[in-house]
CSV table of C-alpha atoms and ligand atoms in Angstrom, one decimal:
chain,number,residue,atom,x,y,z
A,1,MET,CA,-6.5,-10.9,-11.2
A,2,PHE,CA,-9.2,-8.7,-12.6
A,3,LYS,CA,-11.4,-11.9,-12.3
A,4,SER,CA,-10.5,-12.6,-8.8
A,5,ILE,CA,-11.3,-8.8,-7.9
A,6,LEU,CA,-14.7,-9.1,-9.6
A,7,LEU,CA,-15.4,-12.3,-7.8
A,8,VAL,CA,-14.5,-10.8,-4.1
A,9,ALA,CA,-16.6,-7.8,-5.1
A,10,SER,CA,-19.6,-9.8,-6.1
A,11,ILE,CA,-19.4,-12.0,-3.1
A,12,PHE,CA,-19.4,-8.8,-1.1
A,13,LEU,CA,-22.4,-7.3,-2.9
A,14,VAL,CA,-24.6,-10.4,-2.4
A,15,HIS,CA,-23.8,-10.4,1.1
A,16,SER,CA,-24.6,-6.8,1.6
A,17,LEU,CA,-27.7,-7.0,-0.6
A,18,ARG,CA,-29.1,-9.9,1.8
A,19,GLY,CA,-28.1,-7.8,4.6
A,20,GLU,CA,-27.8,-9.6,8.0
A,21,GLU,CA,-27.3,-13.4,7.1
A,22,PRO,CA,-29.8,-15.6,9.0
A,23,GLU,CA,-27.2,-18.1,9.3
A,24,GLU,CA,-25.6,-15.4,11.7
A,25,ILE,CA,-28.6,-15.4,14.0
A,26,ALA,CA,-29.8,-19.1,14.5
A,27,LYS,CA,-26.4,-20.8,13.4
A,28,THR,CA,-27.4,-23.6,15.9
A,29,PRO,CA,-30.8,-24.0,17.2
A,30,PRO,CA,-31.6,-21.3,19.7
A,31,MET,CA,-31.5,-22.2,23.5
A,32,GLY,CA,-33.5,-20.1,26.1
A,33,TRP,CA,-36.7,-19.9,28.2
A,34,ASN,CA,-40.1,-18.7,27.4
A,35,SER,CA,-43.0,-17.9,29.8
A,36,TRP,CA,-45.8,-19.4,28.2
A,37,ASN,CA,-45.6,-23.0,29.3
A,38,CYS,CA,-45.5,-22.3,33.0
A,39,PHE,CA,-47.1,-18.7,33.6
A,40,ARG,CA,-49.6,-18.7,30.6
A,41,ALA,CA,-50.5,-14.8,30.5
A,42,GLY,CA,-49.8,-14.6,34.3
A,43,ILE,CA,-46.4,-12.8,33.6
A,44,ASN,CA,-44.9,-9.5,35.1
A,45,GLU,CA,-41.8,-7.7,35.5
A,46,GLU,CA,-40.7,-9.5,38.6
A,47,LYS,CA,-41.2,-12.9,37.3
A,48,ILE,CA,-39.3,-12.3,34.1
A,49,LYS,CA,-36.4,-10.6,36.0
A,50,SER,CA,-36.3,-13.2,38.6
A,51,MET,CA,-36.3,-16.1,35.6
A,52,ALA,CA,-33.1,-14.3,34.2
A,53,ASP,CA,-31.5,-14.3,37.5
A,54,ALA,CA,-32.3,-17.8,37.9
A,55,MET,CA,-31.1,-18.7,34.4
A,56,VAL,CA,-27.7,-17.5,35.3
A,57,SER,CA,-27.6,-18.9,39.1
A,58,SER,CA,-29.0,-22.4,38.0
A,59,GLY,CA,-26.1,-23.0,35.5
A,60,MET,CA,-28.5,-22.8,32.4
A,61,LYS,CA,-26.6,-20.0,31.2
A,62,GLU,CA,-23.3,-21.7,31.3
A,63,ALA,CA,-24.7,-24.8,29.6
A,64,GLY,CA,-25.7,-22.4,26.6
A,65,TYR,CA,-29.3,-21.1,27.4
A,66,ARG,CA,-29.5,-17.4,26.2
A,67,TYR,CA,-32.9,-16.2,25.3
A,68,ILE,CA,-35.4,-14.9,28.1
A,69,VAL,CA,-38.7,-14.7,25.9
A,70,ILE,CA,-41.7,-13.1,27.0
A,71,ASP,CA,-44.9,-14.8,25.4
A,72,ASP,CA,-48.2,-13.6,25.1
A,73,GLY,CA,-49.7,-11.4,27.8
A,74,TRP,CA,-47.4,-8.4,27.9
A,75,ALA,CA,-49.5,-6.1,25.9
A,76,THR,CA,-52.8,-4.4,26.5
A,77,LYS,CA,-55.7,-4.1,23.8
A,78,GLN,CA,-54.6,-0.4,23.1
A,79,ARG,CA,-52.3,1.7,21.1
A,80,ASP,CA,-51.2,5.3,22.0
A,81,SER,CA,-52.2,8.3,19.8
A,82,ALA,CA,-49.0,7.8,17.8
A,83,GLY,CA,-50.0,4.2,17.1
A,84,HIS,CA,-47.4,2.7,19.5
A,85,VAL,CA,-48.4,-0.7,21.3
A,86,ILE,CA,-48.8,-0.3,25.1
A,87,ALA,CA,-47.5,-2.8,27.4
A,88,ASP,CA,-49.5,-3.5,30.4
A,89,ALA,CA,-48.5,-1.0,33.2
A,90,ALA,CA,-49.8,-3.2,36.0
A,91,LYS,CA,-47.6,-6.1,34.8
A,92,PHE,CA,-44.7,-3.9,33.5
A,93,PRO,CA,-44.5,-0.8,35.6
A,94,HIS,CA,-41.1,0.5,33.9
A,95,GLY,CA,-42.1,-0.9,30.2
A,96,ILE,CA,-40.5,-3.4,28.4
A,97,LYS,CA,-37.1,-1.8,27.5
A,98,ALA,CA,-36.2,-1.8,31.3
A,99,VAL,CA,-36.7,-5.7,31.4
A,100,ALA,CA,-34.9,-5.9,28.1
A,101,ASP,CA,-32.1,-4.1,29.9
A,102,TYR,CA,-32.0,-6.2,33.0
A,103,VAL,CA,-31.9,-9.4,30.8
A,104,HIS,CA,-28.9,-7.9,28.9
A,105,SER,CA,-27.2,-6.9,32.1
A,106,LYS,CA,-27.0,-10.6,32.9
A,107,GLY,CA,-25.4,-11.5,29.5
A,108,LEU,CA,-28.7,-12.9,28.1
A,109,LYS,CA,-30.8,-12.2,25.2
A,110,PHE,CA,-34.3,-10.7,25.1
A,111,GLY,CA,-37.4,-12.1,23.3
A,112,ILE,CA,-41.0,-11.0,22.7
A,113,TYR,CA,-44.3,-11.9,21.2
A,114,SER,CA,-46.8,-10.9,18.8
A,115,SER,CA,-49.4,-11.8,16.1
A,116,PRO,CA,-49.9,-10.8,12.5
A,117,GLY,CA,-53.5,-10.1,13.3
A,118,CYS,CA,-55.5,-7.4,15.1
A,119,TYR,CA,-55.2,-9.4,18.3
A,120,THR,CA,-52.9,-12.1,19.9
A,121,CYS,CA,-54.1,-15.4,21.0
A,122,GLN,CA,-54.9,-13.8,24.3
A,123,LYS,CA,-57.0,-11.1,22.5
A,124,LEU,CA,-54.2,-8.6,23.1
A,125,MET,CA,-52.8,-6.0,20.6
A,126,GLY,CA,-51.4,-7.7,17.5
A,127,SER,CA,-49.3,-6.1,14.8
A,128,ILE,CA,-51.8,-5.7,11.7
A,129,GLY,CA,-51.3,-2.3,10.1
A,130,HIS,CA,-48.5,-1.2,12.5
A,131,GLU,CA,-45.7,-3.8,11.6
A,132,GLN,CA,-42.8,-1.4,10.8
A,133,LEU,CA,-43.6,0.8,14.2
A,134,ASP,CA,-43.5,-2.4,16.3
A,135,ALA,CA,-40.5,-3.7,14.8
A,136,ASP,CA,-38.8,-0.4,15.3
A,137,ASP,CA,-40.2,-0.2,18.6
A,138,TYR,CA,-38.8,-3.9,19.4
A,139,ALA,CA,-35.4,-3.0,17.9
A,140,THR,CA,-35.3,0.3,20.2
A,141,TRP,CA,-36.3,-1.8,23.4
A,142,GLY,CA,-33.3,-4.2,22.4
A,143,VAL,CA,-35.4,-7.1,21.4
A,144,ASP,CA,-33.4,-10.0,19.8
A,145,TYR,CA,-36.1,-12.4,19.4
A,146,LEU,CA,-39.7,-12.3,18.0
A,147,LYS,CA,-42.3,-15.1,18.2
A,148,TYR,CA,-45.2,-14.2,15.8
A,149,ASP,CA,-48.1,-16.3,16.1
A,150,TRP,CA,-51.0,-16.7,14.0
A,151,CYS,CA,-54.4,-15.7,15.6
A,152,ASN,CA,-57.3,-13.5,15.3
A,153,TYR,CA,-56.4,-12.3,11.7
A,154,PRO,CA,-57.3,-9.8,10.7
A,155,SER,CA,-59.3,-9.6,13.6
A,156,MET,CA,-61.2,-12.8,14.5
A,157,GLU,CA,-60.2,-16.4,15.0
A,158,GLN,CA,-62.8,-17.4,12.3
A,159,GLU,CA,-61.4,-15.2,9.7
A,160,ALA,CA,-57.8,-16.6,10.6
A,161,LEU,CA,-59.0,-20.0,9.9
A,162,LYS,CA,-60.4,-19.1,6.4
A,163,THR,CA,-57.4,-16.8,5.4
A,164,PRO,CA,-56.0,-17.9,2.0
A,165,ILE,CA,-52.4,-19.2,2.0
A,166,PRO,CA,-50.7,-16.2,0.0
A,167,GLU,CA,-52.4,-13.8,2.2
A,168,CYS,CA,-51.3,-15.5,5.4
A,169,ARG,CA,-48.0,-16.2,4.0
A,170,ALA,CA,-47.4,-12.4,3.0
A,171,ALA,CA,-48.5,-11.3,6.8
A,172,PHE,CA,-45.5,-13.2,7.9
A,173,GLU,CA,-43.1,-12.1,5.4
A,174,LEU,CA,-44.1,-8.5,6.0
A,175,MET,CA,-42.8,-8.7,9.5
A,176,GLY,CA,-39.7,-10.5,8.5
A,177,ILE,CA,-39.0,-7.6,6.2
A,178,CYS,CA,-39.7,-4.9,8.8
A,179,LEU,CA,-37.6,-6.8,11.4
A,180,LYS,CA,-34.8,-6.6,8.7
A,181,LYS,CA,-35.2,-3.1,8.1
A,182,THR,CA,-34.8,-2.3,11.9
A,183,GLY,CA,-31.0,-3.1,11.1
A,184,ARG,CA,-30.9,-5.1,14.6
A,185,PRO,CA,-30.4,-8.9,14.2
A,186,ILE,CA,-33.7,-10.4,15.6
A,187,LEU,CA,-34.2,-14.1,15.5
A,188,TYR,CA,-37.5,-14.6,13.8
A,189,SER,CA,-39.8,-17.4,15.1
A,190,VAL,CA,-43.2,-18.1,13.3
A,191,ASN,CA,-46.2,-20.1,14.2
A,192,ASP,CA,-47.6,-19.7,10.7
A,193,GLU,CA,-50.5,-22.3,10.1
A,194,CYS,CA,-50.8,-20.8,6.8
A,195,ASP,CA,-50.6,-24.2,4.8
A,196,LYS,CA,-53.1,-25.8,7.5
A,197,GLY,CA,-50.9,-28.6,8.4
A,198,THR,CA,-49.4,-29.4,5.2
A,199,ASN,CA,-46.0,-28.6,6.6
A,200,ASP,CA,-44.1,-30.0,3.4
A,201,GLY,CA,-45.7,-27.2,1.2
A,202,ALA,CA,-45.0,-24.6,3.8
A,203,LEU,CA,-41.3,-25.2,4.4
A,204,PRO,CA,-39.5,-24.2,1.3
A,205,TRP,CA,-41.5,-20.8,1.7
A,206,VAL,CA,-40.9,-20.6,5.4
A,207,LYS,CA,-37.1,-21.2,5.3
A,208,SER,CA,-36.7,-18.3,3.3
A,209,VAL,CA,-38.7,-15.9,5.8
A,210,ALA,CA,-37.9,-17.1,9.4
A,211,ASN,CA,-35.4,-18.6,11.6
A,212,LEU,CA,-37.9,-21.1,13.4
A,213,HIS,CA,-41.2,-22.6,12.1
A,214,ARG,CA,-43.6,-24.3,14.5
A,215,THR,CA,-44.4,-27.8,13.3
A,216,GLY,CA,-47.7,-28.3,15.0
A,217,ASP,CA,-50.3,-27.4,17.6
A,218,ASP,CA,-49.3,-26.8,21.1
A,219,ILE,CA,-47.3,-28.9,23.6
A,220,LYS,CA,-48.7,-30.1,26.7
A,221,ASN,CA,-47.1,-31.8,29.7
A,222,ASN,CA,-48.3,-35.1,28.6
A,223,TRP,CA,-46.3,-37.9,27.1
A,224,ASN,CA,-48.7,-38.6,23.9
A,225,ARG,CA,-49.0,-34.8,23.3
A,226,MET,CA,-45.1,-34.7,23.5
A,227,LEU,CA,-45.1,-37.5,20.8
A,228,TYR,CA,-47.5,-35.8,18.6
A,229,CYS,CA,-45.1,-32.8,18.4
A,230,LEU,CA,-42.1,-34.9,17.7
A,231,ASP,CA,-44.1,-36.8,15.1
A,232,GLN,CA,-45.2,-33.4,13.4
A,233,THR,CA,-41.3,-32.6,13.1
A,234,ALA,CA,-40.0,-36.0,12.1
A,235,GLU,CA,-40.6,-36.0,8.4
A,236,LEU,CA,-39.4,-32.4,7.9
A,237,TRP,CA,-35.6,-33.4,8.8
A,238,GLU,CA,-34.2,-32.3,5.4
A,239,TYR,CA,-35.4,-28.7,5.9
A,240,ALA,CA,-33.2,-28.1,8.9
A,241,GLU,CA,-29.8,-26.2,8.6
A,242,PRO,CA,-28.1,-23.4,10.2
A,243,GLY,CA,-30.3,-20.4,9.9
A,244,TYR,CA,-33.3,-22.5,10.0
A,245,TRP,CA,-34.8,-25.0,12.4
A,246,ASN,CA,-38.2,-27.0,12.7
A,247,ASP,CA,-39.8,-26.1,15.9
A,248,PRO,CA,-41.8,-29.1,17.7
A,249,ASP,CA,-42.7,-26.4,20.5
A,250,MET,CA,-41.2,-25.5,23.8
A,251,LEU,CA,-40.0,-27.9,26.4
A,252,GLU,CA,-42.1,-29.2,28.9
A,253,VAL,CA,-39.4,-30.8,31.2
A,254,GLY,CA,-40.0,-30.2,34.8
A,255,ASN,CA,-43.1,-27.9,34.2
A,256,GLU,CA,-44.8,-28.6,37.6
A,257,SER,CA,-47.3,-25.6,37.0
A,258,ARG,CA,-51.1,-26.3,36.8
A,259,GLU,CA,-51.2,-25.0,33.3
A,260,SER,CA,-54.6,-25.6,31.7
A,261,LEU,CA,-54.6,-28.7,29.7
A,262,TRP,CA,-57.3,-28.8,26.8
A,263,SER,CA,-60.2,-31.3,27.5
A,264,ASN,CA,-59.0,-33.7,24.7
A,265,ILE,CA,-55.8,-34.4,26.5
A,266,SER,CA,-55.0,-36.6,29.5
A,267,PRO,CA,-54.1,-34.5,32.7
A,268,VAL,CA,-51.2,-37.3,33.2
A,269,THR,CA,-48.1,-35.3,33.4
A,270,MET,CA,-44.8,-36.7,32.2
A,271,ASN,CA,-42.3,-38.5,34.6
A,272,LEU,CA,-38.8,-38.0,35.1
A,273,LEU,CA,-37.8,-40.6,32.5
A,274,GLU,CA,-40.3,-39.2,30.0
A,275,TYR,CA,-39.0,-35.7,30.7
A,276,LYS,CA,-35.4,-37.4,29.6
A,277,SER,CA,-36.8,-38.9,26.5
A,278,HIS,CA,-38.5,-35.7,25.7
A,279,PHE,CA,-35.2,-33.6,26.0
A,280,ALA,CA,-33.1,-35.9,24.4
A,281,MET,CA,-35.7,-36.2,21.3
A,282,TRP,CA,-35.7,-32.6,21.0
A,283,CYS,CA,-31.9,-32.9,20.8
A,284,MET,CA,-32.0,-35.4,18.1
A,285,VAL,CA,-34.3,-33.4,15.9
A,286,SER,CA,-32.2,-30.3,16.5
A,287,ALA,CA,-35.0,-28.4,17.9
A,288,PRO,CA,-34.7,-25.2,19.5
A,289,LEU,CA,-34.1,-25.7,23.4
A,290,ILE,CA,-36.7,-23.4,24.9
A,291,ALA,CA,-37.4,-24.5,28.5
A,292,GLY,CA,-40.6,-23.8,29.8
A,293,ASN,CA,-40.4,-24.5,33.6
A,294,ASP,CA,-39.9,-22.3,36.6
A,295,LEU,CA,-36.3,-22.3,36.7
A,296,ARG,CA,-36.4,-20.7,40.1
A,297,SER,CA,-37.9,-23.7,41.9
A,298,MET,CA,-36.2,-26.4,39.5
A,299,ARG,CA,-35.4,-29.8,41.3
A,300,PRO,CA,-31.7,-30.9,40.9
A,301,GLU,CA,-32.8,-33.9,38.6
A,302,ILE,CA,-34.7,-31.3,36.4
A,303,ARG,CA,-31.4,-29.2,36.4
A,304,GLU,CA,-29.3,-32.0,35.3
A,305,ILE,CA,-31.5,-33.0,32.5
A,306,LEU,CA,-31.7,-29.5,31.1
A,307,THR,CA,-28.2,-28.9,31.4
A,308,ASN,CA,-26.9,-32.2,30.2
A,309,ARG,CA,-23.8,-31.3,28.1
A,310,ALA,CA,-23.9,-34.4,26.1
A,311,MET,CA,-27.4,-33.9,25.1
A,312,ILE,CA,-26.9,-30.3,24.3
A,313,ALA,CA,-23.9,-31.0,22.0
A,314,ILE,CA,-26.0,-33.4,19.9
A,315,ASP,CA,-28.6,-30.6,19.6
A,316,GLN,CA,-26.1,-27.9,18.8
A,317,ASP,CA,-23.8,-29.9,16.5
A,318,PRO,CA,-22.1,-27.6,14.0
A,319,LEU,CA,-23.0,-29.9,11.1
A,320,GLY,CA,-26.5,-28.6,11.6
A,321,LYS,CA,-28.4,-31.9,10.3
A,322,GLN,CA,-31.9,-32.8,12.0
A,323,GLY,CA,-32.0,-36.4,13.3
A,324,ARG,CA,-34.3,-38.9,11.2
A,325,ARG,CA,-36.3,-41.8,12.1
A,326,ILE,CA,-35.0,-44.8,10.1
A,327,ARG,CA,-37.1,-47.5,11.7
A,328,GLN,CA,-40.4,-48.0,13.6
A,329,LYS,CA,-42.1,-51.2,14.5
A,330,ASP,CA,-44.5,-51.9,17.7
A,331,GLY,CA,-43.5,-48.6,19.1
A,332,ARG,CA,-39.7,-49.1,19.1
A,333,GLU,CA,-37.8,-46.6,17.0
A,334,VAL,CA,-34.4,-46.1,15.8
A,335,TRP,CA,-33.3,-42.6,15.0
A,336,VAL,CA,-30.0,-41.2,13.7
A,337,LYS,CA,-28.5,-37.8,13.7
A,338,GLU,CA,-25.1,-37.2,11.7
A,339,LEU,CA,-22.8,-35.2,13.5
A,340,ALA,CA,-19.6,-33.2,12.8
A,341,GLY,CA,-16.5,-35.5,12.5
A,342,GLY,CA,-18.1,-38.4,10.9
A,343,ARG,CA,-19.6,-39.1,14.5
A,344,MET,CA,-23.4,-40.1,14.7
A,345,ALA,CA,-25.9,-40.1,17.4
A,346,VAL,CA,-28.5,-42.9,17.5
A,347,ALA,CA,-31.6,-43.0,19.6
A,348,LEU,CA,-33.2,-46.3,20.5
A,349,PHE,CA,-36.5,-45.0,21.3
A,350,ASN,CA,-38.9,-47.2,22.9
A,351,ARG,CA,-42.4,-45.7,22.9
A,352,SER,CA,-44.0,-49.0,23.9
A,353,GLY,CA,-45.4,-50.0,27.4
A,354,THR,CA,-42.9,-52.8,27.9
A,355,PRO,CA,-39.1,-52.8,28.0
A,356,ALA,CA,-37.3,-54.1,25.0
A,357,SER,CA,-33.9,-55.3,23.8
A,358,MET,CA,-32.9,-53.0,20.8
A,359,THR,CA,-30.2,-53.5,17.9
A,360,VAL,CA,-29.1,-51.2,15.3
A,361,ARG,CA,-27.3,-52.4,12.4
A,362,TRP,CA,-24.4,-50.7,10.8
A,363,GLU,CA,-26.0,-51.2,7.3
A,364,GLU,CA,-29.2,-49.4,8.3
A,365,LEU,CA,-27.0,-46.4,9.7
A,366,GLY,CA,-25.1,-46.3,6.0
A,367,ILE,CA,-21.6,-47.0,7.8
A,368,SER,CA,-19.2,-49.9,8.0
A,369,GLY,CA,-15.9,-50.6,10.1
A,370,HIS,CA,-15.4,-50.2,13.9
A,371,ARG,CA,-17.1,-47.6,16.1
A,372,THR,CA,-16.4,-46.7,19.6
A,373,VAL,CA,-20.1,-46.5,21.3
A,374,MET,CA,-21.0,-44.3,24.1
A,375,ASP,CA,-24.0,-44.4,26.3
A,376,LEU,CA,-24.8,-40.5,26.5
A,377,TRP,CA,-27.2,-40.5,29.4
A,378,LYS,CA,-24.9,-42.8,31.5
A,379,ASN,CA,-21.8,-41.0,30.2
A,380,SER,CA,-20.0,-44.3,29.8
A,381,LYS,CA,-18.3,-46.4,26.9
A,382,LEU,CA,-20.3,-49.6,25.9
A,383,GLY,CA,-17.1,-50.6,23.9
A,384,ILE,CA,-15.8,-50.8,20.3
A,385,ARG,CA,-18.3,-52.4,18.0
A,386,LYS,CA,-18.5,-53.8,14.5
A,387,GLY,CA,-21.6,-54.5,12.4
A,388,SER,CA,-24.1,-53.6,15.2
A,389,VAL,CA,-24.8,-52.7,18.7
A,390,THR,CA,-27.3,-54.1,21.2
A,391,VAL,CA,-28.7,-52.5,24.2
A,392,GLU,CA,-30.3,-55.5,26.3
A,393,ARG,CA,-33.0,-53.4,28.0
A,394,VAL,CA,-34.3,-50.0,26.8
A,395,GLY,CA,-37.2,-49.4,29.0
A,396,SER,CA,-40.7,-48.3,28.5
A,397,HIS,CA,-40.8,-44.9,27.5
A,398,GLU,CA,-36.9,-44.5,27.4
A,399,ALA,CA,-34.7,-43.1,24.8
A,400,LYS,CA,-31.2,-44.5,25.0
A,401,ILE,CA,-29.0,-42.1,23.3
A,402,LEU,CA,-25.8,-43.7,21.8
A,403,LEU,CA,-22.6,-41.6,20.2
A,404,LEU,CA,-21.0,-43.6,17.4
A,405,VAL,CA,-17.3,-42.5,17.0
A,406,PRO,CA,-15.0,-43.7,14.1
A,407,TYR,CA,-12.4,-46.0,15.7
A,408,LEU,CA,-9.1,-45.7,13.7
A,409,SER,CA,-6.8,-48.4,14.2
A,410,SER,CA,-5.1,-50.7,11.8
A,411,THR,CA,-5.6,-53.6,14.2
A,412,LYS,CA,-9.2,-53.6,14.4
B,1,GAL,C1,-50.5,-20.2,21.0
B,1,GAL,C2,-49.3,-20.5,20.7
B,1,GAL,C3,-48.4,-20.6,22.1
B,1,GAL,C4,-48.8,-19.6,22.9
B,1,GAL,C5,-49.9,-19.1,22.9
B,1,GAL,C6,-50.1,-17.6,23.6
B,1,GAL,O1,-51.1,-20.1,19.6
B,1,GAL,O2,-49.1,-21.7,20.0
B,1,GAL,O3,-47.2,-21.4,22.1
B,1,GAL,O4,-47.9,-18.6,22.2
B,1,GAL,O5,-50.6,-18.9,21.5
B,1,GAL,O6,-51.5,-17.2,23.4
């Protein structure tokens, strides 16, 4: 009896010492919308509020999307005499709290952006030296999500590139601690670059600090660039779990904006099939589903992709395991994601320029027996299979997503 009282007491103690459990915040990958991909710094109160309206009216909220996140471009280069960061009054005449209140009134959550340095990537005010003040302001405004982005640390980009790893990490840890001290549950998303591309070294560390970690450089609305972001994330599967997710960057599905591309990236944007593959593969790797298109003018085909319940269920599966690539040859890849209830999602992903017949064998998946196989994009049953399944035609740049469900029958 005494022992069990002790056990309960110690569990309670551990929980209260750790405070807000990160698992509670990002139990499954967050879903939402962020202003950067379609607006860059050209944001304002009306755009953000109308995007919250559109998230509801388009059915995105019903499909599970929650966060409306303002990216870089909301702040000025100034602080007031008491040290508080000042929002750009021309863009946000009623302040940030008014926007957050509006977003909350729609039953949605609200996110904002800052940098650990003196300036953000757009050279607006960053949080250095004011971390707790900023975190407290965010909490007062009702912020539920912070994207903290490595730029201009301590005050210039050249210095940021040379910052030693421990100092860089400490800057991200500091804001994490400040957010916790506010007592408000705030999802913490970091783009840290502390380990300069060696994600493996960064991950055990970053998992203890943040809920999301960007795995590579910025995504663009371009097939090869999307693949780069996916590849940066592929090998990190074992780190993902409820409370921490690898972040290959925001979605480009349906982003019709003429957002500036970098000179080394082809300006050819993704087509509808490529958007489907992009979305499906983000679901396979349990990525945050943060839309980056203009929700107010979304074509029905785009809405269908972003609100596809079967794909979203793969991303949000409660088991919380990131899918992994188990085979790749000549641009043809097989990915598998274990799901709750002994089910499995399998992606037959054809990155090559020609259509292909693709087969996956049970032994590659480490399973045996019969499975009911569904084609999730078609929402149709392929049949009951044993040993393997073949899809005769996987188009160029297509990702066929199969769901394998254990088939329990004594006759089979
Ligand atoms: C980049 C970041 C983008 C966006 C931009 C804002 O560093 O990767 O996602 O936040 O800064 O300036």
